[in-house]
Amino acid sequence: MLDLPWLAGLATPSPTSTVRADDVTPGIAGFIAIAVVAIVIVLLAIDMLRRIRRAQYRLDVREELDAEEAAARAAEEPASPVGDAPRGDGDVSPEDPAKG
């Protein structure tokens, strides 16, 4: 580790400004520019929220329509007769040559 205690004893220059404080303030032009930027950001945020909300509504409506279509298709399809139900007892049916 460096041992630099001599550095603490050196004189440090005090900051002196050669520019007047009134010359470096943003003034009315800076205030107007920041106000315009803030207003634009608020308007963009409002527009973004509207678009997100609209997309969510469209997604909800699309899901409802898909569910209604699926329910209508399920209601139109006839129920399968008992004889056509698949057998789970391992018996080989004569119509299926791959199992036999």
PDB file of C-alpha atoms in Angstrom:
ATOM      1  CA  MET A   1       0.000   0.000   0.000  1.00  0.00           C
ATOM      2  CA  LEU A   2       1.295   3.456  -0.773  1.00  0.00           C
ATOM      3  CA  ASP A   3       2.304   5.724   2.061  1.00  0.00           C
ATOM      4  CA  LEU A   4       1.363   9.243   1.031  1.00  0.00           C
ATOM      5  CA  PRO A   5       0.950  11.333   4.206  1.00  0.00           C
ATOM      6  CA  TRP A   6       2.995  14.126   2.650  1.00  0.00           C
ATOM      7  CA  LEU A   7       0.221  14.617   0.109  1.00  0.00           C
ATOM      8  CA  ALA A   8      -2.196  15.761   2.823  1.00  0.00           C
ATOM      9  CA  GLY A   9       0.172  18.565   3.811  1.00  0.00           C
ATOM     10  CA  LEU A  10       0.231  20.147   0.354  1.00  0.00           C
ATOM     11  CA  ALA A  11      -1.794  23.268  -0.206  1.00  0.00           C
ATOM     12  CA  THR A  12      -4.921  22.762  -2.266  1.00  0.00           C
ATOM     13  CA  PRO A  13      -6.072  25.570  -4.486  1.00  0.00           C
ATOM     14  CA  SER A  14      -9.435  27.053  -3.605  1.00  0.00           C
ATOM     15  CA  PRO A  15     -11.847  27.161  -6.502  1.00  0.00           C
ATOM     16  CA  THR A  16     -12.339  30.630  -7.832  1.00  0.00           C
ATOM     17  CA  SER A  17     -14.819  31.367 -10.545  1.00  0.00           C
ATOM     18  CA  THR A  18     -14.077  33.816 -13.301  1.00  0.00           C
ATOM     19  CA  VAL A  19     -17.590  33.572 -14.746  1.00  0.00           C
ATOM     20  CA  ARG A  20     -20.581  35.316 -13.245  1.00  0.00           C
ATOM     21  CA  ALA A  21     -23.339  32.991 -11.964  1.00  0.00           C
ATOM     22  CA  ASP A  22     -25.941  34.805 -14.083  1.00  0.00           C
ATOM     23  CA  ASP A  23     -24.080  33.913 -17.267  1.00  0.00           C
ATOM     24  CA  VAL A  24     -24.349  30.139 -16.770  1.00  0.00           C
ATOM     25  CA  THR A  25     -28.000  29.776 -15.731  1.00  0.00           C
ATOM     26  CA  PRO A  26     -30.388  28.306 -18.273  1.00  0.00           C
ATOM     27  CA  GLY A  27     -32.742  31.253 -18.086  1.00  0.00           C
ATOM     28  CA  ILE A  28     -36.187  31.370 -19.642  1.00  0.00           C
ATOM     29  CA  ALA A  29     -35.096  29.514 -22.807  1.00  0.00           C
ATOM     30  CA  GLY A  30     -33.874  26.539 -20.761  1.00  0.00           C
ATOM     31  CA  PHE A  31     -37.073  26.501 -18.730  1.00  0.00           C
ATOM     32  CA  ILE A  32     -39.205  26.510 -21.885  1.00  0.00           C
ATOM     33  CA  ALA A  33     -37.106  23.736 -23.469  1.00  0.00           C
ATOM     34  CA  ILE A  34     -37.404  21.494 -20.391  1.00  0.00           C
ATOM     35  CA  ALA A  35     -41.145  22.222 -20.123  1.00  0.00           C
ATOM     36  CA  VAL A  36     -41.657  21.240 -23.786  1.00  0.00           C
ATOM     37  CA  VAL A  37     -39.691  18.017 -23.295  1.00  0.00           C
ATOM     38  CA  ALA A  38     -41.734  17.168 -20.187  1.00  0.00           C
ATOM     39  CA  ILE A  39     -45.033  17.811 -22.005  1.00  0.00           C
ATOM     40  CA  VAL A  40     -43.947  15.657 -24.950  1.00  0.00           C
ATOM     41  CA  ILE A  41     -42.969  12.806 -22.609  1.00  0.00           C
ATOM     42  CA  VAL A  42     -46.338  12.963 -20.836  1.00  0.00           C
ATOM     43  CA  LEU A  43     -48.206  12.921 -24.157  1.00  0.00           C
ATOM     44  CA  LEU A  44     -46.138   9.982 -25.406  1.00  0.00           C
ATOM     45  CA  ALA A  45     -46.823   8.047 -22.203  1.00  0.00           C
ATOM     46  CA  ILE A  46     -50.573   8.665 -22.539  1.00  0.00           C
ATOM     47  CA  ASP A  47     -50.496   7.520 -26.176  1.00  0.00           C
ATOM     48  CA  MET A  48     -48.503   4.406 -25.274  1.00  0.00           C
ATOM     49  CA  LEU A  49     -50.978   3.468 -22.544  1.00  0.00           C
ATOM     50  CA  ARG A  50     -53.891   3.924 -24.969  1.00  0.00           C
ATOM     51  CA  ARG A  51     -52.228   1.645 -27.515  1.00  0.00           C
ATOM     52  CA  ILE A  52     -51.434  -1.036 -24.924  1.00  0.00           C
ATOM     53  CA  ARG A  53     -54.986  -0.930 -23.601  1.00  0.00           C
ATOM     54  CA  ARG A  54     -56.412  -1.160 -27.142  1.00  0.00           C
ATOM     55  CA  ALA A  55     -54.212  -4.162 -27.941  1.00  0.00           C
ATOM     56  CA  GLN A  56     -55.332  -5.876 -24.726  1.00  0.00           C
ATOM     57  CA  TYR A  57     -59.001  -5.273 -25.575  1.00  0.00           C
ATOM     58  CA  ARG A  58     -58.470  -6.731 -29.046  1.00  0.00           C
ATOM     59  CA  LEU A  59     -56.790  -9.787 -27.546  1.00  0.00           C
ATOM     60  CA  ASP A  60     -59.674 -10.279 -25.103  1.00  0.00           C
ATOM     61  CA  VAL A  61     -62.253 -10.029 -27.888  1.00  0.00           C
ATOM     62  CA  ARG A  62     -60.262 -12.432 -30.083  1.00  0.00           C
ATOM     63  CA  GLU A  63     -60.095 -14.976 -27.239  1.00  0.00           C
ATOM     64  CA  GLU A  64     -63.855 -14.685 -26.647  1.00  0.00           C
ATOM     65  CA  LEU A  65     -64.579 -15.202 -30.355  1.00  0.00           C
ATOM     66  CA  ASP A  66     -62.265 -18.225 -30.481  1.00  0.00           C
ATOM     67  CA  ALA A  67     -63.986 -19.706 -27.436  1.00  0.00           C
ATOM     68  CA  GLU A  68     -67.408 -19.142 -29.002  1.00  0.00           C
ATOM     69  CA  GLU A  69     -66.270 -20.784 -32.256  1.00  0.00           C
ATOM     70  CA  ALA A  70     -64.879 -23.774 -30.368  1.00  0.00           C
ATOM     71  CA  ALA A  71     -68.136 -24.135 -28.424  1.00  0.00           C
ATOM     72  CA  ALA A  72     -70.155 -23.921 -31.644  1.00  0.00           C
ATOM     73  CA  ARG A  73     -67.975 -26.568 -33.312  1.00  0.00           C
ATOM     74  CA  ALA A  74     -68.273 -28.834 -30.288  1.00  0.00           C
ATOM     75  CA  ALA A  75     -72.059 -28.466 -30.332  1.00  0.00           C
ATOM     76  CA  GLU A  76     -72.243 -29.307 -34.063  1.00  0.00           C
ATOM     77  CA  GLU A  77     -70.132 -32.481 -33.846  1.00  0.00           C
ATOM     78  CA  PRO A  78     -72.206 -35.586 -33.103  1.00  0.00           C
ATOM     79  CA  ALA A  79     -71.280 -37.627 -30.089  1.00  0.00           C
ATOM     80  CA  SER A  80     -69.414 -40.809 -30.968  1.00  0.00           C
ATOM     81  CA  PRO A  81     -71.477 -43.991 -30.598  1.00  0.00           C
ATOM     82  CA  VAL A  82     -70.464 -46.471 -27.916  1.00  0.00           C
ATOM     83  CA  GLY A  83     -69.284 -49.050 -30.487  1.00  0.00           C
ATOM     84  CA  ASP A  84     -66.720 -46.662 -31.959  1.00  0.00           C
ATOM     85  CA  ALA A  85     -65.106 -45.901 -28.618  1.00  0.00           C
ATOM     86  CA  PRO A  86     -61.506 -47.117 -28.383  1.00  0.00           C
ATOM     87  CA  ARG A  87     -60.975 -50.200 -26.288  1.00  0.00           C
ATOM     88  CA  GLY A  88     -58.375 -50.010 -23.575  1.00  0.00           C
ATOM     89  CA  ASP A  89     -58.243 -53.720 -22.694  1.00  0.00           C
ATOM     90  CA  GLY A  90     -55.426 -54.534 -25.121  1.00  0.00           C
ATOM     91  CA  ASP A  91     -57.600 -56.537 -27.540  1.00  0.00           C
ATOM     92  CA  VAL A  92     -56.579 -56.341 -31.165  1.00  0.00           C
ATOM     93  CA  SER A  93     -59.369 -55.311 -33.465  1.00  0.00           C
ATOM     94  CA  PRO A  94     -59.535 -57.001 -36.860  1.00  0.00           C
ATOM     95  CA  GLU A  95     -59.552 -53.606 -38.623  1.00  0.00           C
ATOM     96  CA  ASP A  96     -56.079 -52.721 -37.320  1.00  0.00           C
ATOM     97  CA  PRO A  97     -53.472 -54.898 -39.109  1.00  0.00           C
ATOM     98  CA  ALA A  98     -50.542 -53.072 -37.459  1.00  0.00           C
ATOM     99  CA  LYS A  99     -51.431 -54.493 -34.053  1.00  0.00           C
ATOM    100  CA  GLY A 100     -52.030 -58.003 -35.171  1.00  0.00           C
TER     101      GLY A 100
END
